[in-house]
Tab-separated table of C-alpha atoms in Angstrom:
chain	number	residue	atom	x	y	z
A	1	MET	CA	-124.208	-4.557	36.122
A	2	THR	CA	-121.464	-3.608	33.785
A	3	LYS	CA	-122.573	-0.591	31.502
A	4	VAL	CA	-121.465	-0.637	27.880
A	5	LEU	CA	-121.828	1.895	25.307
A	6	VAL	CA	-121.754	1.218	21.342
A	7	LEU	CA	-121.262	4.366	19.815
A	8	TYR	CA	-121.178	4.763	16.002
A	9	TYR	CA	-121.604	6.811	12.811
A	10	SER	CA	-122.894	4.878	9.690
A	11	SER	CA	-123.516	6.133	6.518
A	12	TYR	CA	-125.228	3.473	4.591
A	13	GLY	CA	-126.059	1.322	7.370
A	14	HIS	CA	-122.977	-1.249	7.522
A	15	ILE	CA	-121.840	-0.061	10.731
A	16	GLU	CA	-125.291	0.102	12.163
A	17	GLN	CA	-125.586	-3.404	11.517
A	18	MET	CA	-122.177	-4.272	13.246
A	19	ALA	CA	-123.112	-1.885	16.104
A	20	ASP	CA	-126.315	-4.166	16.944
A	21	ALA	CA	-124.013	-7.403	16.850
A	22	VAL	CA	-121.348	-5.811	19.222
A	23	ALA	CA	-124.224	-5.111	21.660
A	24	GLU	CA	-125.686	-8.527	21.516
A	25	GLY	CA	-122.592	-9.909	22.226
A	26	ALA	CA	-121.995	-7.710	25.410
A	27	ARG	CA	-125.561	-8.188	26.451
A	28	SER	CA	-124.718	-12.197	26.110
A	29	ALA	CA	-122.191	-11.585	28.804
A	30	GLY	CA	-124.709	-10.061	31.133
A	31	ALA	CA	-123.968	-6.430	30.103
A	32	GLU	CA	-126.578	-3.350	30.086
A	33	VAL	CA	-125.965	-2.071	26.875
A	34	ASP	CA	-126.873	1.340	25.145
A	35	ILE	CA	-126.451	1.896	21.088
A	36	ARG	CA	-126.183	5.526	20.428
A	37	ARG	CA	-125.099	7.153	17.048
A	38	VAL	CA	-123.029	10.690	16.932
A	39	PRO	CA	-124.680	13.720	15.335
A	40	GLU	CA	-124.574	14.025	11.600
A	41	THR	CA	-122.358	17.080	10.511
A	42	ALA	CA	-122.429	16.726	6.821
A	43	PRO	CA	-124.493	19.280	5.255
A	44	ALA	CA	-128.198	18.204	4.340
A	45	GLU	CA	-127.938	18.515	0.830
A	46	VAL	CA	-124.730	16.156	0.823
A	47	VAL	CA	-126.745	13.679	2.907
A	48	LYS	CA	-129.691	13.634	0.551
A	49	SER	CA	-127.470	13.517	-2.716
A	50	ALA	CA	-125.154	10.537	-1.254
A	51	GLY	CA	-128.176	8.785	-0.341
A	52	PHE	CA	-127.115	8.334	3.413
A	53	LYS	CA	-129.312	6.159	5.638
A	54	ALA	CA	-131.165	8.674	7.794
A	55	ASP	CA	-133.934	6.165	9.181
A	56	THR	CA	-132.203	4.173	12.259
A	57	ALA	CA	-133.530	2.782	15.746
A	58	HIS	CA	-130.784	4.367	17.655
A	59	GLU	CA	-130.993	7.716	19.127
A	60	VAL	CA	-128.148	10.694	18.874
A	61	ILE	CA	-125.970	10.560	21.900
A	62	GLY	CA	-126.982	13.578	24.012
A	63	ASN	CA	-123.708	14.916	25.333
A	64	VAL	CA	-119.946	13.938	25.274
A	65	ASN	CA	-119.948	13.828	29.027
A	66	ASP	CA	-122.295	11.065	28.674
A	67	LEU	CA	-119.368	8.756	28.086
A	68	ALA	CA	-118.348	8.856	31.757
A	69	ASN	CA	-121.503	6.961	32.796
A	70	TYR	CA	-120.083	3.758	31.159
A	71	ASP	CA	-117.660	1.042	32.152
A	72	ALA	CA	-116.614	0.303	28.313
A	73	ILE	CA	-117.113	2.087	25.160
A	74	VAL	CA	-116.976	0.503	21.807
A	75	VAL	CA	-116.649	2.924	18.880
A	76	GLY	CA	-117.542	2.283	15.431
A	77	GLY	CA	-117.278	4.064	12.056
A	78	PRO	CA	-116.244	3.572	8.416
A	79	THR	CA	-113.198	4.804	6.804
A	80	ARG	CA	-112.783	8.021	5.321
A	81	PHE	CA	-109.466	7.897	3.433
A	82	GLY	CA	-107.952	5.493	5.954
A	83	ARG	CA	-109.162	7.259	9.094
A	84	MET	CA	-112.133	7.558	11.214
A	85	PRO	CA	-114.970	9.714	9.816
A	86	SER	CA	-115.080	13.410	10.596
A	87	GLN	CA	-118.589	13.022	12.550
A	88	LEU	CA	-116.804	10.798	14.734
A	89	ALA	CA	-113.691	12.571	15.275
A	90	SER	CA	-115.918	15.969	15.679
A	91	PHE	CA	-117.870	14.279	18.635
A	92	LEU	CA	-114.714	12.848	20.302
A	93	ASP	CA	-112.604	16.085	19.983
A	94	GLN	CA	-115.247	17.644	22.548
A	95	ALA	CA	-114.296	15.255	25.135
A	96	GLY	CA	-111.516	17.381	26.532
A	97	GLY	CA	-112.977	17.826	29.793
A	98	LEU	CA	-112.993	14.362	30.345
A	99	TRP	CA	-109.531	13.800	29.456
A	100	MET	CA	-108.588	16.413	31.616
A	101	LYS	CA	-110.518	14.989	34.773
A	102	GLY	CA	-109.259	11.521	33.887
A	103	SER	CA	-112.916	10.385	33.672
A	104	LEU	CA	-112.211	7.528	31.399
A	105	ASN	CA	-108.982	6.230	32.868
A	106	GLY	CA	-108.864	2.523	33.324
A	107	LYS	CA	-112.124	2.136	31.395
A	108	VAL	CA	-112.491	-0.506	28.477
A	109	GLY	CA	-112.432	0.873	24.852
A	110	ALA	CA	-112.594	-1.142	21.446
A	111	ALA	CA	-113.145	-0.408	17.879
A	112	PHE	CA	-114.762	-1.503	14.764
A	113	THR	CA	-115.202	-0.335	10.949
A	114	SER	CA	-116.210	-1.098	7.452
A	115	THR	CA	-114.469	-0.113	4.101
A	116	ALA	CA	-115.193	-0.604	0.596
A	117	SER	CA	-112.156	-3.291	0.053
A	118	GLN	CA	-110.031	-5.678	2.030
A	119	HIS	CA	-107.205	-2.953	1.598
A	120	GLY	CA	-109.161	0.084	1.968
A	121	GLY	CA	-107.712	1.314	5.385
A	122	GLN	CA	-109.395	-0.981	8.093
A	123	GLU	CA	-106.601	-1.323	10.312
A	124	THR	CA	-105.536	2.368	10.054
A	125	THR	CA	-109.259	3.265	10.718
A	126	LEU	CA	-109.323	0.988	13.649
A	127	PHE	CA	-105.792	2.777	14.957
A	128	SER	CA	-107.083	6.181	14.380
A	129	ILE	CA	-110.265	5.280	16.803
A	130	ILE	CA	-107.741	3.225	19.190
A	131	THR	CA	-105.302	6.000	19.264
A	132	ASN	CA	-108.130	8.469	20.799
A	133	LEU	CA	-109.200	6.084	23.275
A	134	LEU	CA	-105.790	5.194	24.050
A	135	HIS	CA	-105.368	9.098	25.013
A	136	PHE	CA	-108.465	8.929	27.133
A	137	GLY	CA	-106.473	6.422	29.183
A	138	MET	CA	-108.991	3.139	28.377
A	139	THR	CA	-107.792	-0.471	28.169
A	140	ILE	CA	-108.357	-1.745	24.625
A	141	VAL	CA	-109.875	-4.938	23.816
A	142	GLY	CA	-109.237	-6.129	20.042
A	143	LEU	CA	-110.916	-8.991	18.276
A	144	ASP	CA	-108.596	-11.793	19.563
A	145	TYR	CA	-107.756	-14.937	17.720
A	146	GLY	CA	-110.294	-16.551	19.803
A	147	PHE	CA	-112.346	-15.636	17.062
A	148	GLN	CA	-111.044	-18.224	14.708
A	149	GLY	CA	-113.739	-16.726	11.963
A	150	GLN	CA	-111.185	-14.043	11.155
A	151	MET	CA	-108.705	-16.597	9.614
A	152	GLY	CA	-108.294	-18.277	6.330
A	153	VAL	CA	-108.998	-17.155	2.689
A	154	ASP	CA	-112.189	-19.336	1.829
A	155	GLU	CA	-114.169	-15.956	1.494
A	156	VAL	CA	-114.075	-12.405	1.389
A	157	LYS	CA	-114.320	-11.297	4.935
A	158	GLY	CA	-113.223	-8.524	7.411
A	159	GLY	CA	-111.878	-9.041	10.795
A	160	SER	CA	-108.369	-8.069	12.405
A	161	PRO	CA	-106.912	-8.435	15.503
A	162	TYR	CA	-107.358	-4.708	16.236
A	163	GLY	CA	-111.253	-4.770	15.894
A	164	ALA	CA	-114.452	-6.387	13.992
A	165	THR	CA	-114.399	-5.342	10.458
A	166	THR	CA	-116.667	-5.542	7.286
A	167	ILE	CA	-116.414	-5.028	3.744
A	168	ALA	CA	-118.934	-3.158	1.940
A	169	ASP	CA	-117.763	-3.203	-1.752
A	170	GLY	CA	-117.382	0.366	-3.678
A	171	ASP	CA	-121.098	0.707	-4.098
A	172	GLY	CA	-122.007	-0.280	-0.576
A	173	SER	CA	-123.824	-3.514	-2.100
A	174	ARG	CA	-122.118	-5.971	0.231
A	175	GLN	CA	-123.725	-6.460	3.428
A	176	PRO	CA	-121.862	-7.661	6.623
A	177	SER	CA	-121.648	-11.591	6.416
A	178	ALA	CA	-122.534	-13.918	9.075
A	179	VAL	CA	-118.907	-14.445	10.143
A	180	GLU	CA	-118.365	-10.353	10.437
A	181	LEU	CA	-121.266	-10.147	12.504
A	182	ASP	CA	-120.150	-12.877	14.718
A	183	GLY	CA	-116.782	-11.260	15.101
A	184	ALA	CA	-118.650	-8.323	16.086
A	185	ARG	CA	-120.673	-10.177	18.738
A	186	TYR	CA	-117.509	-11.885	19.808
A	187	GLN	CA	-115.537	-8.321	20.364
A	188	GLY	CA	-118.772	-7.186	22.412
A	189	LYS	CA	-118.778	-10.152	24.605
A	190	ARG	CA	-114.936	-9.831	25.334
A	191	VAL	CA	-115.201	-6.109	25.738
A	192	ALA	CA	-118.180	-6.869	28.512
A	193	GLU	CA	-116.082	-9.610	29.965
A	194	THR	CA	-113.142	-7.641	30.373
A	195	ALA	CA	-114.921	-4.501	31.937
A	196	ALA	CA	-116.759	-6.776	34.367
A	197	LYS	CA	-113.343	-7.924	35.624
A	198	LEU	CA	-111.857	-4.309	35.669
A	199	SER	CA	-114.640	-2.936	37.552
A	200	ALA	CA	-114.912	-5.849	39.904
């Protein structure tokens, strides 16, 4: 059975919801899926004063070497000034040993994100994650146009050919829409299907 890791960082729960949807999609394609979050690196007083969401159903990943146990890794995080958050970067920066050994070469990678606005750096954030995954030697799966929900301007919606996205609004009040969650499910399914073909 194909093993997929959904690895994420979420401050306010938007990315956590997207991670659950990505996992649903991967499971629908027959994959075994683990959802893990990266460790929080912000000081406790910042976490408290900013109102970060502390309660979650997902465990913190044990070790960067755990990444080698999966056929596919889908990485999600909110944007921080148009790039991935430091919590994700800090974790991925520890993967030099895996890179040296080529432990992730040929595995499947994908990215998803959340921003405050439609022009808040969604695509640059996705690319900051994808760049890491390409350096790990991974084969990237985006949100292809088989998912037609990302098209049109009938409503505010995330989605990009580079990965599933959601838009949270400046105060975080907007939650992922049905269309955005469907995009995450679609991408998760495509990741699992691609990983199954590549590992066959």
